[in-house]
Amino acid sequence: MPKLTLYHIAPSRSSIVHWMLEEVGQPYDIHLLSMNRGENRAPEYLAVNPMGKVPALKHGGVVITEAAAICAYLADEFPQAGLNVPIGDPRRGVYLKWLFFGPSCVEPAMTDRAFPRKEEARRAMLGYGDFDTVMDVVAKAVAPGPYLIGERFTAADVIVGATLRWGMMFKLIPERPEFTAYTARLAARPALQRSEAKDKELAAA
Ligand SMILES: N[C@@H](CCC(=O)N[C@@H](CS)C(=O)NCC(=O)O)C(=O)O
């Protein structure tokens, strides 16, 4: 099988893919980078991801960047892990919507709130509309549980769940009961626990 290598800074957005890799259950290597030493901006890494950002995943000769794209890729590449929703399944549309909603709506809504613009943007111009609507929509989606598409955990939960966990940790989003109940269910997953424990070791090394 082609080798899987995660380019990782522990902890960071590449921790999302670290969690996903633990869910997938295939062997992988970690290529650890240090942001403090500027290794993500060094020519060797810019040859992997010209954005100078983690995560990046190498799978054999293929390089994939962007956390949500990597999670979607892994879910499709290793369907035996049961983390994707295949073409033809009526739940696939909703699955894809949440995979994209994480990085295109939840994350920018959070970061724009943390770093407000000098001049307020028009709601219609912002892809996510406004912060409160994004939060209401996500809260309504995770409330019934246990997961975004119902009983089955998917790559979309890794993306949306990791973003909510990160947002609450940094106090960028309110600790709504729907969010805390959903992220508590995610925190009970052994794969997330393993990736977090490994990240702590890597950060301390
Ligand atoms: N859109 C990217 C964002 C990746 C990103 O911003 N990663 C941060 C770590 S949390 C990074 O590499 N920052 C280093 C830098 O920009 O110099 C994704 O979703 O994968």
CSV table of C-alpha atoms and ligand atoms in Angstrom, one decimal:
chain,number,residue,atom,x,y,z
A,1,MET,CA,0.0,0.0,0.0
A,2,PRO,CA,1.3,3.5,-0.8
A,3,LYS,CA,2.7,5.2,2.3
A,4,LEU,CA,0.7,7.8,4.2
A,5,THR,CA,2.6,10.8,5.6
A,6,LEU,CA,1.0,13.6,7.6
A,7,TYR,CA,2.9,16.9,7.7
A,8,HIS,CA,2.0,18.1,11.1
A,9,ILE,CA,2.5,20.8,13.7
A,10,ALA,CA,1.2,19.6,17.1
A,11,PRO,CA,-1.3,20.9,18.0
A,12,SER,CA,-2.7,22.8,15.0
A,13,ARG,CA,-5.3,22.4,12.2
A,14,SER,CA,-3.2,19.3,11.2
A,15,SER,CA,-4.5,17.7,14.4
A,16,ILE,CA,-7.8,17.4,12.6
A,17,VAL,CA,-6.2,15.1,10.0
A,18,HIS,CA,-4.3,13.3,12.8
A,19,TRP,CA,-7.6,12.5,14.4
A,20,MET,CA,-9.0,11.4,11.0
A,21,LEU,CA,-6.0,9.1,10.4
A,22,GLU,CA,-6.7,7.4,13.7
A,23,GLU,CA,-10.3,6.9,12.7
A,24,VAL,CA,-9.2,5.4,9.4
A,25,GLY,CA,-6.9,2.9,11.1
A,26,GLN,CA,-4.3,2.5,8.4
A,27,PRO,CA,-0.6,2.9,9.2
A,28,TYR,CA,0.8,6.4,8.7
A,29,ASP,CA,4.0,8.4,9.4
A,30,ILE,CA,4.2,11.9,10.9
A,31,HIS,CA,6.6,14.4,9.5
A,32,LEU,CA,6.7,16.9,12.3
A,33,LEU,CA,7.3,20.6,11.6
A,34,SER,CA,8.0,23.5,14.0
A,35,MET,CA,6.2,26.7,13.4
A,36,ASN,CA,8.5,28.5,15.9
A,37,ARG,CA,11.5,27.5,13.8
A,38,GLY,CA,9.7,28.5,10.6
A,39,GLU,CA,10.0,25.0,9.2
A,40,ASN,CA,6.6,25.4,7.5
A,41,ARG,CA,8.0,28.3,5.5
A,42,ALA,CA,11.2,26.6,4.5
A,43,PRO,CA,11.8,25.7,0.8
A,44,GLU,CA,11.6,21.9,1.5
A,45,TYR,CA,8.1,22.3,2.9
A,46,LEU,CA,7.0,24.9,0.4
A,47,ALA,CA,7.7,22.3,-2.2
A,48,VAL,CA,5.0,20.1,-0.5
A,49,ASN,CA,2.5,22.9,0.2
A,50,PRO,CA,3.3,26.3,-1.4
A,51,MET,CA,0.9,27.8,1.1
A,52,GLY,CA,3.4,27.1,3.9
A,53,LYS,CA,0.5,25.7,5.9
A,54,VAL,CA,-0.3,22.4,7.6
A,55,PRO,CA,-1.9,19.9,7.2
A,56,ALA,CA,-0.6,18.3,4.1
A,57,LEU,CA,-0.9,14.6,3.4
A,58,LYS,CA,1.3,12.6,1.1
A,59,HIS,CA,-0.2,9.3,-0.1
A,60,GLY,CA,2.3,7.6,-2.4
A,61,GLY,CA,3.0,10.2,-5.0
A,62,VAL,CA,-0.1,12.3,-4.3
A,63,VAL,CA,-0.1,15.4,-2.1
A,64,ILE,CA,-3.3,16.7,-0.7
A,65,THR,CA,-3.7,19.9,1.3
A,66,GLU,CA,-6.7,21.5,3.0
A,67,ALA,CA,-8.0,19.7,6.1
A,68,ALA,CA,-11.5,19.1,4.7
A,69,ALA,CA,-10.2,17.8,1.3
A,70,ILE,CA,-7.8,15.5,3.1
A,71,CYS,CA,-10.5,14.1,5.3
A,72,ALA,CA,-12.8,13.6,2.3
A,73,TYR,CA,-10.0,11.9,0.4
A,74,LEU,CA,-9.1,9.5,3.2
A,75,ALA,CA,-12.8,8.6,3.8
A,76,ASP,CA,-13.2,7.7,0.1
A,77,GLU,CA,-9.8,6.0,-0.2
A,78,PHE,CA,-10.4,3.8,2.7
A,79,PRO,CA,-14.2,3.1,2.6
A,80,GLN,CA,-13.8,0.0,4.8
A,81,ALA,CA,-13.4,2.5,7.7
A,82,GLY,CA,-17.1,3.6,7.1
A,83,LEU,CA,-16.3,7.3,7.2
A,84,ASN,CA,-17.6,8.4,3.8
A,85,VAL,CA,-21.0,8.5,2.3
A,86,PRO,CA,-20.8,6.9,-1.2
A,87,ILE,CA,-22.2,8.2,-4.4
A,88,GLY,CA,-25.8,7.0,-4.7
A,89,ASP,CA,-26.5,7.1,-1.0
A,90,PRO,CA,-29.2,9.8,-0.4
A,91,ARG,CA,-27.4,11.1,2.6
A,92,ARG,CA,-24.3,12.1,0.5
A,93,GLY,CA,-25.6,15.6,-0.3
A,94,VAL,CA,-25.9,16.5,3.4
A,95,TYR,CA,-22.5,14.8,4.1
A,96,LEU,CA,-20.8,17.0,1.5
A,97,LYS,CA,-22.6,20.1,2.7
A,98,TRP,CA,-21.2,19.7,6.2
A,99,LEU,CA,-17.7,18.9,4.9
A,100,PHE,CA,-17.7,22.2,3.0
A,101,PHE,CA,-19.7,24.2,5.6
A,102,GLY,CA,-16.9,23.7,8.2
A,103,PRO,CA,-14.1,25.6,6.3
A,104,SER,CA,-16.3,27.9,4.3
A,105,CYS,CA,-18.8,29.0,6.9
A,106,VAL,CA,-18.0,28.0,10.5
A,107,GLU,CA,-14.3,28.8,10.5
A,108,PRO,CA,-14.5,32.2,8.8
A,109,ALA,CA,-17.4,33.2,10.9
A,110,MET,CA,-15.3,32.4,14.0
A,111,THR,CA,-12.1,34.1,12.8
A,112,ASP,CA,-13.8,37.2,11.5
A,113,ARG,CA,-15.4,37.6,14.9
A,114,ALA,CA,-12.0,37.2,16.6
A,115,PHE,CA,-10.4,39.8,14.3
A,116,PRO,CA,-13.2,42.2,13.3
A,117,ARG,CA,-12.9,44.1,10.1
A,118,LYS,CA,-12.5,47.9,10.2
A,119,GLU,CA,-15.4,48.3,7.9
A,120,GLU,CA,-18.3,45.9,8.4
A,121,ALA,CA,-18.8,43.7,5.3
A,122,ARG,CA,-22.2,43.4,3.8
A,123,ARG,CA,-23.9,40.2,4.8
A,124,ALA,CA,-24.7,39.3,1.2
A,125,MET,CA,-21.0,39.5,0.3
A,126,LEU,CA,-19.9,37.1,3.1
A,127,GLY,CA,-20.1,33.5,2.1
A,128,TYR,CA,-21.2,32.6,5.6
A,129,GLY,CA,-23.7,35.4,5.9
A,130,ASP,CA,-23.5,36.2,9.6
A,131,PHE,CA,-22.1,34.6,12.8
A,132,ASP,CA,-25.4,34.1,14.6
A,133,THR,CA,-27.0,32.3,11.7
A,134,VAL,CA,-24.0,30.0,11.2
A,135,MET,CA,-24.2,29.1,14.9
A,136,ASP,CA,-27.9,28.6,14.9
A,137,VAL,CA,-27.7,26.3,11.8
A,138,VAL,CA,-24.9,24.2,13.3
A,139,ALA,CA,-26.6,24.0,16.7
A,140,LYS,CA,-29.9,22.7,15.0
A,141,ALA,CA,-27.9,20.2,12.9
A,142,VAL,CA,-26.0,18.6,15.9
A,143,ALA,CA,-28.9,18.7,18.4
A,144,PRO,CA,-30.7,15.5,17.4
A,145,GLY,CA,-27.4,13.6,17.4
A,146,PRO,CA,-25.5,11.5,17.8
A,147,TYR,CA,-23.8,12.8,14.5
A,148,LEU,CA,-24.4,15.2,11.7
A,149,ILE,CA,-26.1,12.6,9.4
A,150,GLY,CA,-27.7,10.7,12.2
A,151,GLU,CA,-26.5,7.4,13.7
A,152,ARG,CA,-23.3,7.2,11.6
A,153,PHE,CA,-20.1,9.1,12.3
A,154,THR,CA,-18.4,10.4,9.1
A,155,ALA,CA,-15.5,12.6,8.0
A,156,ALA,CA,-17.9,15.6,8.2
A,157,ASP,CA,-18.1,15.1,12.0
A,158,VAL,CA,-14.3,15.3,12.1
A,159,ILE,CA,-14.3,18.6,10.3
A,160,VAL,CA,-17.3,20.3,11.9
A,161,GLY,CA,-16.6,18.7,15.3
A,162,ALA,CA,-12.9,19.7,15.4
A,163,THR,CA,-13.8,23.3,14.4
A,164,LEU,CA,-16.4,23.5,17.2
A,165,ARG,CA,-14.0,22.0,19.7
A,166,TRP,CA,-11.3,24.5,18.7
A,167,GLY,CA,-13.7,27.4,18.7
A,168,MET,CA,-15.0,26.7,22.2
A,169,MET,CA,-11.4,26.1,23.5
A,170,PHE,CA,-10.4,29.6,22.3
A,171,LYS,CA,-13.7,31.1,23.4
A,172,LEU,CA,-14.5,32.1,19.8
A,173,ILE,CA,-17.9,30.6,19.9
A,174,PRO,CA,-20.5,30.3,22.7
A,175,GLU,CA,-20.6,27.0,24.7
A,176,ARG,CA,-24.2,26.3,23.5
A,177,PRO,CA,-25.6,23.1,25.1
A,178,GLU,CA,-26.0,21.5,21.6
A,179,PHE,CA,-22.3,22.1,20.9
A,180,THR,CA,-21.0,20.8,24.3
A,181,ALA,CA,-23.2,17.7,24.1
A,182,TYR,CA,-22.0,17.0,20.5
A,183,THR,CA,-18.3,17.6,21.3
A,184,ALA,CA,-18.6,15.4,24.4
A,185,ARG,CA,-19.8,12.5,22.2
A,186,LEU,CA,-16.8,13.1,19.9
A,187,ALA,CA,-14.4,13.3,22.8
A,188,ALA,CA,-15.5,9.8,23.9
A,189,ARG,CA,-14.1,8.4,20.6
A,190,PRO,CA,-11.0,6.3,21.1
A,191,ALA,CA,-9.4,7.6,17.9
A,192,LEU,CA,-9.7,11.2,19.0
A,193,GLN,CA,-8.3,10.3,22.4
A,194,ARG,CA,-5.3,8.6,20.8
A,195,SER,CA,-4.5,11.5,18.5
A,196,GLU,CA,-4.8,14.0,21.3
A,197,ALA,CA,-2.5,11.9,23.6
A,198,LYS,CA,0.0,11.6,20.7
A,199,ASP,CA,-0.2,15.3,20.0
A,200,LYS,CA,0.7,16.1,23.6
A,201,GLU,CA,3.8,13.9,23.4
A,202,LEU,CA,4.8,15.5,20.1
A,203,ALA,CA,4.3,19.0,21.4
A,204,ALA,CA,6.4,18.2,24.5
A,205,ALA,CA,9.2,16.6,22.5
B,1,LIG,N1,-7.3,26.3,5.0
B,1,LIG,C1,-6.2,25.5,5.6
B,1,LIG,C2,-5.7,26.2,6.8
B,1,LIG,C3,-4.5,25.6,7.4
B,1,LIG,C4,-3.8,26.6,8.4
B,1,LIG,O1,-4.1,27.8,8.5
B,1,LIG,N2,-2.9,26.0,9.2
B,1,LIG,C5,-2.2,26.7,10.2
B,1,LIG,C6,-2.0,25.9,11.4
B,1,LIG,S1,-3.4,26.0,12.5
B,1,LIG,C7,-0.8,27.0,9.6
B,1,LIG,O2,-0.2,26.1,9.0
B,1,LIG,N3,-0.2,28.2,10.0
B,1,LIG,C8,1.2,28.4,9.7
B,1,LIG,C9,1.4,29.7,8.8
B,1,LIG,O3,0.4,30.1,8.2
B,1,LIG,O4,2.5,30.2,8.8
B,1,LIG,C10,-6.8,24.1,6.0
B,1,LIG,O5,-8.0,24.0,6.4
B,1,LIG,O6,-6.1,23.1,6.0
